Amino acid sequence: MKSLLLGRESPRPVAVLRIVLCSILLVDALRHWPYCVELYSNVGHFSPLPEISESLLAAFSPAQAVIIHTLYVFFLITSLAGWWTRASLAAVGSILVVLSLIDYPLTLRKDTVISIHLLLLLALTRCDAVWSLDRRFAMQRCLNSGHALSTPLSPELSRRLMHVLLLSIYWGAAITKFHMPDFFNGELLEFSLLDERWGRPVIGHRLADFPRLLAIMGVATTMLEVCLPVLLFGRRTRRIGLLLAASFHIGLFLTMRLDGFSPVMLAALVSFTNEDDLQRLTAMNRISGSGEIREWTWLRTLARQSVNGGWFVIVGALFAVFGLAWQSSTDTYGAFGNRPESGFERLSHAELLSITTDHYPPVHQYFHAIHLGDSTANRRALGKTTRFLPGETVVVAARLMLPHPDLQLRCVLLTRDNVVWSHDRQVPATDSHFFLGVTLDEALPAGEYRIQIDARNPLSQSPNMLETVCSAAFVVTNR
Amino acid sequence: MATIGQKAIIAIGVLYAGYSGWHLVTFAMGGKVTVGPNYFWTWDMFPGYETWSHRTYVVGETSSGKGVQLYPGPRERFSTRPGGISRLDLFPGYQNGQAKLLYQSAIQREHEIYRRLHPSDPLVQIIVIEQFWPARSNADRQPQYLPAIDLDARYSRVLDTATVDPQGAILWNADRKGEP
C-alpha cells in the first residue's frame, strides 16, 4: 500500500502518453479552430449541457471565443513540446471542460471526457521530466553551471488512477450492455453500423449484413469489456490485455465513426506500459534517478522561473492575438464587422409547400428484415429456411422499424393456386418484432409453398389498401 | 515521511478512486447518473440505437409568402459527419427533450438575425420538418423476403409549427407526436 501511495517510477510511460494524447487533441483542435465562433460564441447556437451550464455559463463573445480556443491550441502545443508542461496540461483540461459545457452536442463527447480525465491526471505526474523543453532548459542550465542533473521520478499513484479510469470505462460500458438485451442479439450493433452518423461505410456497413456474426460480436465485446481490466491489471496477463484492447479499439475505428474515441483510448492504454516495455521497444538507458537534484538557491530558481514564465506568457499572448487577427480578417460569419452577416437561403412558395407536406413511407419500409426458420431464439428465427416436412412449424420472424404505426396484417400460406391457411393480426405501434408460426398439416402434399404477409398502414393516403410486405417461398418434402 | 505534494496527490487519488467506484456501483444498481456533471463519470457507450436516419430542417414563411431556411443556416457550417448532418442532428430527433430545447433556442437566435436583416418581410410562421428514411438504405441493403426498396427514397413530416406575432415573439404550437 505504501508503495502504491508513495511509490515513484520512470516518467517515460507518462511522457509517451502526454505526447500521444496531446497530438490527438491538437489535430482535433485544429479542425475546430476555424469554426470556434459558431461553436462557442453567441454568434452561433449556444447549446450548453442542460441543467448546469445555462445557470453557470454564457456563450462567449466572438473575440473571447477565438482567444480562448487559440489559447487552447497554444497550451496543447506547449504540452506536446513540454514547455511549462504540467501547467499547460491543467490549462488544456480546464479549457476543454468549459468548451464541452458550452457545446454539448459536438464537443462534449465520450472521448473529450476521457481526455479531460487523462489531462488532469497527467498534470499530477512528472511527464515533463523527459522529452520536453522543460527538461532541455534544465539540462542547459546544468551544463552552464557544471552541475549534474538526474531525471526526477514520477508518482506511481497518478498512473494508477488512470488505470482506475480505464477500469471504470470498460466495466461501465459492459454494465450498459447488460441493461440492454438488444446488444446480445446483434440488433443494436446492426443498426449502429447502418446508421450514417455512427457506422463507417464499406467495412461497417458490410458487417451489418451478417446478423449472426453481430450477435456473437455483441457477446464477445461485452465479455472483453468485463475481462480487459482483469487482464490489464494482472502482471502476467498485462501484455495480452494490451494486445486485445488495442485490437478492439482499432476494430472499432475501422467499423464505426466515433470521433476521437478509439485514438484517445489507444493513448490511454499507454498508461499500462512501463519502463520495461519501452526498454524492449527502444535501446534506451534505464532511468533510475531518485529525485531532482536542486543545484541552485531558491532565489536563483525563482528568478529563472520568472523569466521563463514571462516568455511563456508573452508567446501565449502573441499567439492569441495572431489567432484573433486571423479570424477577424477572414470573418467567415460577419461577426467582427469586416464582412456582412451571412444571409439565409430563400425558398419559393412552391418549394415551401412541397417540403411542408407530409410524405410517409410505403408500409413495407416499416419492416427492417424478415427471417424464416423452424425455431426462435433471441428474437430471431433459426434453423431450416428452404425445406420443411409436414408436421413441422415454419416460423416467420420480422424486425420492425421503430417507431411505426399500428399495423394490420393478413398472413397467408399459399400453394401456386390456393390459399391453404390465413390469419389476421394486429401489430401495436410499440412492438419491435412479430413472430408467426405456421404448423404444416400432416396431410399437406409435397410441393412449393409461400408465406405471404400483406399489411395495411392507417397513416398512408389509402389506409384500407393491403400491400404485400413479405413473400417467403419454401418447399415441403415427403418424409 | 510524505511531503505536502505527496499528501495532496494521495488525497486527490483517494477522492478520485472513491468517486469513480461509487459511480460505477450506482450505475450497476440501475441508478440514473447521466445528468449534469455526472456525465463526466458516465460510461454508457451504446445506450441505444435508431432504426431511421433523419435530418431536421426549420423553415420560415414570410409575410410575402416566400420561404426561408432557418436551420441549418449560415451559422451551422461545422460538421463531423458527411452529408450535411448538423450538430443537433446528432441527437436522436427533435422530439428528444434536450434536443427540442436546443433547436428552439437555435431557431430563436436565427429569427432574431432574420428580423435584423429583413425588417420589411417578417416571418409569420415557423415549421420544423423532419426528413427520414430507413437506416438500412444507408448501406444499399436489400433485405431478404422483402420487396425491393427504393434506396434514394426520402420521407418527411412536419414535427412542430409556430406562429410569429407582429412583435416578433415565437408562439409554439403543440408538437405532433406519433409515428413517421
XYZ file of C-alpha atoms in Angstrom:
659
model
C 0.000 0.000 0.000
C 2.818 2.349 0.905
C 4.481 1.673 -2.431
C 1.191 2.323 -4.221
C 0.637 5.639 -2.443
C 4.190 6.929 -2.249
C 5.961 4.862 -4.924
C 7.858 6.593 -7.695
C 8.691 5.317 -11.162
C 10.220 6.221 -14.502
C 8.443 9.191 -16.090
C 8.859 7.822 -19.619
C 5.472 5.990 -19.930
C 3.547 9.094 -18.852
C 5.690 11.235 -21.143
C 4.726 8.973 -24.069
C 1.081 9.286 -23.026
C 1.437 13.078 -22.881
C 2.879 13.234 -26.389
C 0.352 10.837 -27.948
C -2.710 12.341 -26.243
C -1.732 15.941 -26.964
C -1.056 15.097 -30.619
C -4.553 13.591 -30.972
C -6.188 16.561 -29.253
C -4.170 19.036 -31.285
C -5.404 17.546 -34.578
C -8.986 17.741 -33.276
C -8.495 21.305 -32.011
C -7.098 22.482 -35.341
C -10.197 21.062 -37.093
C -12.447 23.010 -34.725
C -10.487 26.258 -34.678
C -11.838 27.795 -37.944
C -15.361 27.217 -36.596
C -14.864 28.291 -32.973
C -17.034 31.403 -33.497
C -20.059 29.277 -34.451
C -19.389 26.611 -31.826
C -18.530 28.626 -28.731
C -19.674 32.229 -29.210
C -23.042 33.936 -29.067
C -22.952 34.292 -32.870
C -23.597 30.559 -33.197
C -26.134 28.407 -31.414
C -25.437 28.242 -27.713
C -26.019 24.548 -26.934
C -24.959 24.043 -23.335
C -25.170 20.906 -21.242
C -28.678 21.109 -19.785
C -29.170 21.684 -16.068
C -25.848 23.205 -15.183
C -24.400 25.247 -17.967
C -27.029 27.868 -18.577
C -27.027 28.945 -14.965
C -23.226 28.956 -14.736
C -22.000 29.823 -18.212
C -22.909 32.102 -21.051
C -21.656 31.823 -24.600
C -18.543 33.894 -25.251
C -18.411 36.923 -27.497
C -16.755 36.091 -30.877
C -13.439 37.672 -29.783
C -13.470 35.804 -26.457
C -14.271 32.516 -28.210
C -11.369 32.956 -30.646
C -8.912 33.952 -27.902
C -9.902 31.044 -25.653
C -9.802 28.491 -28.455
C -6.481 29.858 -29.732
C -5.062 29.602 -26.206
C -6.384 26.046 -26.074
C -4.348 25.277 -29.217
C -1.339 27.104 -27.709
C -1.493 25.102 -24.463
C -1.787 21.889 -26.449
C 1.350 22.788 -28.392
C 3.232 23.668 -25.202
C 2.016 20.445 -23.523
C 3.228 18.496 -26.520
C 6.572 20.293 -26.627
C 6.856 20.172 -22.841
C 7.131 23.862 -22.007
C 5.533 24.620 -18.659
C 4.173 21.166 -19.235
C 2.066 20.472 -16.184
C 0.568 23.954 -16.068
C -0.233 23.649 -19.785
C -1.884 20.250 -19.274
C -4.027 21.637 -16.463
C -4.950 24.619 -18.668
C -5.874 22.360 -21.605
C -8.039 20.195 -19.332
C -9.769 23.219 -17.786
C -10.476 24.919 -21.133
C -11.801 21.631 -22.519
C -14.241 21.379 -19.582
C -15.576 24.882 -20.340
C -15.838 24.276 -24.110
C -17.608 20.952 -23.515
C -20.175 22.536 -21.234
C -20.839 25.269 -23.805
C -21.171 22.913 -26.778
C -22.989 19.837 -25.516
C -23.892 18.135 -28.837
C -20.498 18.210 -30.538
C -17.691 18.903 -28.069
C -18.945 17.009 -25.018
C -18.231 13.554 -26.368
C -17.022 10.484 -24.520
C -13.506 10.874 -25.912
C -13.449 14.506 -24.748
C -14.460 13.472 -21.236
C -11.826 10.717 -21.156
C -9.229 13.206 -22.418
C -10.139 15.654 -19.643
C -9.606 12.938 -17.021
C -6.273 11.953 -18.555
C -5.040 15.538 -18.903
C -5.803 16.408 -15.301
C -4.243 13.172 -14.048
C -1.194 13.752 -16.263
C -0.765 17.154 -14.654
C -0.107 15.292 -11.376
C 2.750 13.258 -12.897
C 6.307 14.196 -13.872
C 5.543 13.664 -17.556
C 7.682 16.762 -18.148
C 10.810 15.044 -16.846
C 11.769 13.548 -20.222
C 11.345 14.537 -23.852
C 10.346 18.082 -23.026
C 11.626 21.624 -23.418
C 11.469 21.948 -19.634
C 13.987 19.138 -19.399
C 16.171 20.689 -22.108
C 16.221 24.044 -20.325
C 17.185 22.300 -17.063
C 19.971 20.369 -18.807
C 21.231 23.551 -20.421
C 21.368 25.282 -17.050
C 23.273 22.341 -15.568
C 25.751 22.341 -18.431
C 26.338 26.059 -17.994
C 26.845 25.739 -14.255
C 28.789 22.458 -14.383
C 26.275 20.587 -12.187
C 24.911 17.087 -12.795
C 21.162 16.586 -13.320
C 19.318 13.362 -12.645
C 15.877 12.626 -14.041
C 13.110 13.121 -11.475
C 10.831 10.132 -10.956
C 7.062 10.325 -11.322
C 4.494 9.445 -8.614
C 3.116 5.978 -9.328
C -0.288 6.863 -7.904
C -1.242 9.175 -10.803
C -0.737 6.387 -13.319
C -2.708 4.005 -11.100
C -5.584 6.486 -11.162
C -5.547 6.318 -14.954
C -5.914 2.554 -14.549
C -8.939 3.164 -12.305
C -10.348 5.394 -15.056
C -9.919 2.676 -17.687
C -11.386 0.056 -15.383
C -14.500 2.157 -14.827
C -14.780 2.891 -18.575
C -14.688 -0.794 -19.571
C -16.923 -2.008 -16.760
C -19.298 0.953 -17.192
C -19.632 0.103 -20.889
C -20.262 -3.561 -20.025
C -22.917 -2.622 -17.425
C -24.720 -0.514 -20.062
C -24.835 -3.546 -22.329
C -26.126 -5.817 -19.579
C -29.023 -3.383 -19.248
C -29.760 -3.715 -22.986
C -30.684 -7.199 -24.281
C -30.663 -5.888 -27.870
C -26.892 -5.755 -27.694
C -26.665 -9.531 -27.313
C -28.868 -10.412 -30.278
C -26.793 -8.135 -32.514
C -29.586 -5.677 -33.312
C -28.021 -2.729 -31.538
C -24.760 -3.314 -33.370
C -26.548 -3.853 -36.682
C -28.486 -0.600 -36.528
C -25.490 1.333 -35.189
C -23.417 0.134 -38.134
C -26.182 1.048 -40.586
C -26.625 4.491 -39.030
C -24.874 7.047 -41.236
C -23.828 9.005 -38.133
C -22.027 6.114 -36.428
C -21.383 3.348 -38.955
C -18.392 3.661 -41.219
C -19.100 2.965 -44.905
C -17.570 -0.083 -46.553
C -16.401 -2.210 -43.586
C -19.024 -1.079 -41.061
C -21.954 -1.222 -43.454
C -20.920 -4.570 -44.906
C -20.538 -6.048 -41.432
C -24.204 -5.205 -40.813
C -25.107 -7.862 -43.394
C -24.067 -10.646 -41.015
C -26.597 -10.570 -38.163
C -25.431 -13.814 -36.567
C -21.840 -12.646 -36.552
C -23.028 -9.399 -34.941
C -24.798 -11.367 -32.190
C -21.530 -13.204 -31.494
C -19.644 -9.914 -31.580
C -22.130 -8.403 -29.118
C -21.442 -11.167 -26.590
C -17.690 -11.106 -27.299
C -17.488 -7.319 -26.873
C -19.204 -7.445 -23.511
C -17.042 -10.351 -22.341
C -13.968 -8.434 -23.459
C -15.051 -5.298 -21.603
C -15.538 -7.328 -18.434
C -12.237 -9.179 -18.776
C -9.948 -6.397 -20.038
C -9.433 -4.659 -16.673
C -8.639 -8.036 -15.074
C -6.126 -8.846 -17.820
C -4.592 -5.370 -17.781
C -4.165 -5.367 -14.010
C -2.583 -8.835 -13.900
C 1.189 -8.738 -14.027
C 1.453 -11.791 -16.295
C -1.597 -11.050 -18.466
C -0.989 -7.326 -18.953
C 0.559 -7.636 -22.398
C -2.203 -9.951 -23.627
C -4.709 -7.425 -22.290
C -2.932 -4.581 -24.078
C -2.917 -6.523 -27.339
C -6.616 -7.393 -27.070
C -7.605 -3.858 -26.081
C -5.568 -2.293 -28.895
C -7.091 -4.712 -31.444
C -10.576 -3.943 -30.117
C -10.116 -0.179 -30.483
C -8.535 -0.478 -33.932
C -11.502 -2.658 -34.957
C -13.901 -0.035 -33.616
C -12.060 2.670 -35.537
C -12.343 0.733 -38.806
C -16.052 -0.004 -38.460
C -17.525 2.968 -36.623
C -17.381 6.756 -36.649
C -16.791 7.555 -33.001
C -14.747 10.739 -33.466
C -11.647 10.574 -31.303
C -12.787 7.680 -29.111
C -10.520 4.968 -30.495
C -7.350 7.130 -30.712
C -7.905 8.503 -27.191
C -8.490 5.017 -25.775
C -5.359 3.749 -27.538
C -3.482 6.651 -25.962
C -4.973 5.835 -22.559
C -3.717 2.251 -22.878
C -0.175 3.660 -22.939
C -0.633 4.170 -19.183
C -0.405 0.372 -18.836
C 3.052 0.261 -20.402
C 6.082 0.531 -18.170
C 9.791 1.187 -18.356
C 10.487 -2.453 -19.293
C 8.185 -2.240 -22.331
C 9.898 0.921 -23.525
C 13.299 -0.691 -22.956
C 12.226 -3.573 -25.185
C 10.949 -1.272 -27.898
C 13.900 1.092 -27.940
C 17.503 0.984 -26.890
C 17.214 3.464 -24.047
C 19.113 3.638 -20.816
C 17.097 2.733 -17.763
C 16.039 5.682 -15.627
C 16.959 5.032 -12.044
C 17.261 8.509 -10.575
C 15.723 9.072 -7.207
C 14.757 12.681 -7.462
C 15.711 16.065 -8.824
C 18.936 17.455 -7.585
C 18.467 21.053 -6.596
C 21.557 22.825 -7.810
C 20.515 26.384 -7.283
C 19.365 28.521 -4.445
C 15.621 29.190 -4.295
C 16.219 32.813 -5.241
C 18.018 31.895 -8.439
C 15.408 29.266 -9.222
C 12.634 31.802 -8.731
C 14.411 34.301 -10.950
C 14.918 31.744 -13.718
C 11.330 30.508 -13.475
C 10.039 34.091 -13.646
C 11.978 34.816 -16.818
C 10.849 31.516 -18.372
C 7.248 32.159 -17.242
C 7.394 35.686 -18.632
C 8.406 34.371 -22.043
C 5.651 31.771 -21.838
C 3.030 34.456 -21.176
C 4.385 36.725 -23.932
C 4.410 33.938 -26.544
C 0.920 32.815 -25.469
C -0.435 36.360 -25.723
C 1.145 36.836 -29.169
C -0.323 33.524 -30.281
C -3.808 34.565 -29.140
C -3.512 37.992 -30.781
C -2.375 36.370 -34.028
C -5.334 33.957 -33.902
C -7.783 36.770 -33.276
C -6.311 38.879 -36.101
C -6.556 35.936 -38.498
C -10.169 35.121 -37.638
C -11.091 38.792 -37.656
C -9.649 39.294 -41.144
C -11.345 36.191 -42.601
C -14.560 36.920 -40.620
C -16.489 33.966 -42.053
C -19.645 34.750 -40.079
C -19.560 38.539 -40.276
C -19.086 38.559 -36.505
C -16.250 41.113 -36.457
C -17.876 43.662 -38.759
C -15.383 43.111 -41.569
C -17.924 41.314 -43.772
C -21.701 41.454 -43.980
C -23.592 38.985 -41.828
C -24.348 35.750 -43.717
C -27.858 35.701 -45.200
C -30.442 32.925 -45.386
C -31.274 30.501 -48.173
C -34.519 31.563 -49.861
C -37.244 29.147 -50.989
C -40.018 29.825 -53.461
C -43.639 29.410 -52.388
C -43.862 26.142 -54.365
C -40.734 24.760 -52.683
C -42.095 25.764 -49.296
C -45.383 23.971 -49.985
C -43.596 20.872 -51.200
C -41.335 20.470 -48.172
C -44.037 21.215 -45.632
C -46.318 18.451 -46.943
C -46.018 15.118 -45.139
C -44.668 12.201 -47.185
C -44.977 8.873 -45.342
C -43.203 5.699 -46.481
C -44.975 2.710 -48.052
C -45.814 0.083 -45.463
C -43.002 -2.332 -46.401
C -40.485 0.289 -45.287
C -41.592 -0.325 -41.691
C -40.142 -3.844 -41.971
C -36.406 -3.919 -41.431
C -35.861 -7.620 -42.039
C -37.791 -10.882 -42.231
C -36.275 -14.282 -41.489
C -37.608 -17.782 -41.897
C -36.789 -20.727 -39.641
C -38.191 -23.633 -37.651
C -37.432 -22.223 -34.191
C -36.757 -18.911 -32.442
C -34.027 -17.772 -30.111
C -33.010 -14.303 -29.047
C -35.838 -12.781 -31.104
C -34.583 -14.360 -34.319
C -35.784 -17.252 -36.464
C -33.249 -20.044 -36.670
C -32.856 -23.367 -38.406
C -34.299 -24.510 -41.714
C -35.163 -21.881 -44.283
C -35.947 -23.701 -47.535
C -37.155 -27.277 -46.935
C -39.710 -28.396 -44.350
C -41.527 -31.632 -43.515
C -45.275 -31.975 -42.924
C -45.966 -31.515 -39.211
C -43.135 -29.023 -38.755
C -43.664 -25.362 -37.926
C -42.449 -22.628 -40.247
C -41.517 -19.590 -38.201
C -41.510 -16.106 -39.695
C -39.692 -13.514 -37.582
C -39.975 -9.866 -38.579
C -37.935 -6.967 -37.211
C -39.959 -3.775 -37.428
C -38.701 -0.221 -37.593
C -39.493 1.806 -34.502
C -41.449 3.997 -34.408
C -44.088 2.576 -36.728
C -47.870 2.998 -36.821
C -50.327 0.331 -35.661
C -50.199 -2.255 -38.437
C -52.923 -4.622 -39.591
C -51.524 -7.779 -41.153
C -53.002 -10.601 -43.164
C -50.754 -13.680 -43.180
C -51.488 -16.450 -45.706
C -49.947 -19.774 -46.639
C -50.237 -20.327 -50.385
C -49.640 -23.031 -52.906
C -49.314 -21.918 -56.515
C -53.076 -21.726 -56.864
C -54.773 -21.864 -53.467
C -54.803 -20.251 -50.079
C -54.163 -23.082 -47.607
C -54.329 -21.068 -44.410
C -54.839 -17.429 -43.426
C -54.666 -15.391 -40.274
C -55.316 -11.711 -39.458
C -53.147 -9.973 -36.941
C -52.713 -6.526 -35.351
C -49.218 -5.303 -34.531
C -49.284 -2.484 -31.962
C -47.089 0.568 -32.589
C -44.860 -0.320 -29.620
C -43.781 -3.754 -30.903
C -40.343 -4.071 -32.431
C -40.821 -7.693 -33.547
C -43.533 -10.053 -34.525
C -43.456 -13.807 -34.908
C -45.691 -16.064 -36.904
C -45.721 -19.836 -36.575
C -47.430 -21.855 -39.311
C -47.684 -25.551 -38.494
C -47.715 -27.583 -41.707
C -50.553 -30.062 -41.706
C -49.508 -33.744 -41.796
C -51.786 -34.184 -44.800
C -50.186 -31.341 -46.739
C -48.951 -32.626 -50.108
C -45.309 -32.089 -51.048
C -44.586 -29.113 -53.268
C -43.750 -25.428 -53.356
C -45.387 -23.125 -50.825
C -45.207 -19.483 -49.961
C -45.976 -17.435 -46.865
C -47.221 -14.015 -47.838
C -47.803 -11.164 -45.437
C -49.898 -8.199 -46.514
C -50.095 -5.092 -44.362
C -52.253 -2.028 -44.095
C -50.882 1.333 -42.993
C -53.505 3.611 -41.404
C -51.225 6.629 -41.981
C -50.955 6.157 -45.746
C -53.050 8.013 -48.303
C -55.144 4.878 -48.894
C -55.398 3.372 -45.416
C -57.570 0.420 -46.452
C -55.208 -0.835 -49.133
C -53.252 -4.006 -48.375
C -49.638 -4.034 -49.540
C -47.519 -7.164 -49.772
C -44.576 -6.816 -47.416
C -43.243 -10.368 -47.370
C -43.191 -13.243 -49.772
C -41.142 -16.182 -48.483
C -41.054 -19.343 -50.604
C -40.092 -22.813 -49.316
C -40.567 -26.455 -50.243
C -42.477 -29.118 -48.331
C -40.938 -32.548 -48.928
C -42.124 -36.061 -48.097
C -40.539 -37.821 -45.144
C 7.618 10.804 5.523
C 5.348 12.127 2.776
C 5.810 15.690 1.582
C 2.888 18.125 1.249
C 2.825 17.496 -2.515
C 2.667 13.735 -1.973
C -0.099 14.120 0.595
C -2.081 16.252 -1.848
C -1.717 13.643 -4.602
C -2.776 10.888 -2.174
C -5.862 12.896 -1.145
C -6.798 13.524 -4.794
C -6.223 9.846 -5.567
C -8.441 8.603 -2.740
C -11.214 11.025 -3.706
C -10.952 10.173 -7.403
C -10.921 6.409 -6.941
C -13.732 6.606 -4.360
C -15.968 8.765 -6.558
C -15.321 6.581 -9.626
C -16.119 3.439 -7.625
C -19.294 4.940 -6.165
C -20.429 5.924 -9.647
C -19.768 2.502 -11.078
C -21.707 0.792 -8.298
C -24.628 3.252 -8.616
C -24.699 2.681 -12.376
C -24.589 -1.108 -11.928
C -27.515 -0.911 -9.483
C -29.541 0.855 -12.174
C -29.184 4.387 -10.817
C -29.627 7.324 -13.175
C -26.280 9.043 -13.314
C -26.296 10.586 -16.763
C -27.399 14.085 -15.884
C -25.391 17.250 -15.229
C -21.770 16.915 -14.100
C -22.249 13.177 -13.571
C -21.910 12.876 -17.349
C -18.159 13.190 -16.726
C -18.252 9.867 -14.874
C -20.806 8.013 -17.006
C -19.511 5.413 -19.425
C -22.766 4.403 -21.125
C -21.328 3.567 -24.525
C -24.076 2.454 -26.930
C -27.029 3.451 -24.775
C -29.476 2.916 -27.651
C -29.974 2.910 -31.378
C -32.295 4.263 -34.025
C -33.802 2.442 -36.956
C -34.446 5.582 -39.020
C -31.955 8.147 -40.252
C -33.134 11.713 -40.091
C -32.362 15.363 -40.751
C -34.245 18.217 -39.182
C -34.885 21.389 -41.145
C -36.558 24.532 -39.942
C -38.156 26.855 -42.478
C -39.952 30.114 -42.034
C -42.768 31.537 -44.120
C -42.535 35.275 -44.664
C -45.410 37.741 -44.856
C -44.929 37.806 -48.658
C -45.470 34.010 -48.831
C -41.832 33.134 -49.527
C -39.801 30.560 -47.628
C -36.543 30.913 -45.708
C -34.385 28.083 -44.381
C -33.587 28.987 -40.795
C -31.829 25.789 -39.696
C -29.296 24.522 -40.599
C -28.364 28.053 -41.537
C -25.257 30.052 -42.293
C -24.079 29.762 -38.681
C -24.044 25.954 -38.800
C -21.104 25.121 -41.055
C -19.086 22.680 -38.991
C -19.973 19.023 -39.207
C -18.031 15.960 -38.192
C -20.162 13.763 -40.433
C -20.630 13.795 -44.209
C -23.973 14.527 -45.849
C -24.967 17.748 -44.136
C -25.633 16.301 -40.698
C -25.849 19.260 -38.349
C -24.657 19.028 -34.771
C -28.235 18.910 -33.463
C -28.936 16.011 -35.844
C -26.532 14.011 -33.681
C -29.367 13.832 -31.134
C -31.994 11.123 -31.627
C -34.502 13.511 -33.202
C -36.292 16.755 -32.469
C -38.752 15.042 -30.128
C -35.938 14.218 -27.709
C -36.491 16.571 -24.765
C -32.997 18.056 -24.686
C -32.750 18.405 -28.457
C -36.049 20.251 -28.703
C -34.894 22.932 -26.287
C -31.656 23.393 -28.225
C -33.479 23.504 -31.568
C -35.922 26.099 -30.295
C -33.071 28.165 -28.892
C -31.275 27.991 -32.278
C -34.492 28.968 -34.078
C -34.965 31.940 -31.740
C -31.410 33.068 -32.497
C -31.782 32.730 -36.289
C -35.123 34.503 -36.168
C -33.550 37.465 -34.373
C -30.889 37.692 -37.084
C -33.512 37.346 -39.816
C -35.553 40.205 -38.340
C -32.478 42.418 -38.274
C -31.518 41.603 -41.873
C -35.034 41.655 -43.394
C -37.255 44.023 -41.398
C -39.593 44.590 -44.387
C -40.589 40.938 -44.883
C -41.002 39.409 -41.418
C -41.657 35.759 -40.702
C -45.245 34.822 -39.903
C -44.824 31.094 -39.411
C -42.042 28.679 -38.482
C -42.195 24.997 -39.440
C -39.963 22.199 -38.158
C -39.663 19.396 -40.715
C -38.039 16.031 -40.344
C -36.738 14.178 -43.364
C -36.335 10.474 -42.617
C -35.550 7.143 -44.245
C -34.789 3.604 -43.070
C -31.255 3.213 -41.713
C -30.728 0.160 -43.935
C -30.909 2.419 -47.015
C -27.580 3.951 -45.961
C -25.840 0.728 -46.873
C -27.564 -0.192 -50.164
C -29.044 -3.115 -48.311
C -31.869 -5.176 -49.813
C -33.280 -7.405 -47.088
C -34.278 -10.977 -47.825
C -38.004 -11.734 -48.390
C -38.955 -8.027 -48.566
C -39.961 -6.165 -51.749
C -37.186 -4.230 -53.473
C -36.719 -0.907 -51.736
C -36.012 2.479 -53.232
C -32.683 3.340 -51.634
C -32.952 7.002 -52.581
C -36.450 7.488 -51.203
C -36.723 10.195 -48.548
C -39.839 10.811 -46.486
C -40.798 13.846 -44.471
C -43.213 15.049 -41.862
C -43.935 18.292 -40.088
C -42.945 17.939 -36.445
C -43.808 21.298 -34.990
C -45.098 24.680 -36.027
C -45.023 28.126 -34.501
C -46.647 31.411 -35.322
C -44.724 34.643 -35.087
C -46.642 37.599 -33.700
C -46.138 41.136 -35.085
C -43.746 41.934 -32.215
C -41.560 39.022 -33.311
C -42.399 36.618 -30.462
C -42.424 32.927 -31.448
C -45.515 31.102 -30.181
C -45.019 27.319 -30.404
C -47.983 25.096 -31.151
C -48.202 21.689 -29.546
C -45.853 19.319 -31.328
C -47.279 16.410 -33.251
C -46.318 13.118 -31.734
C -46.520 9.697 -33.316
C -45.134 7.541 -35.993
C -43.135 8.514 -39.030
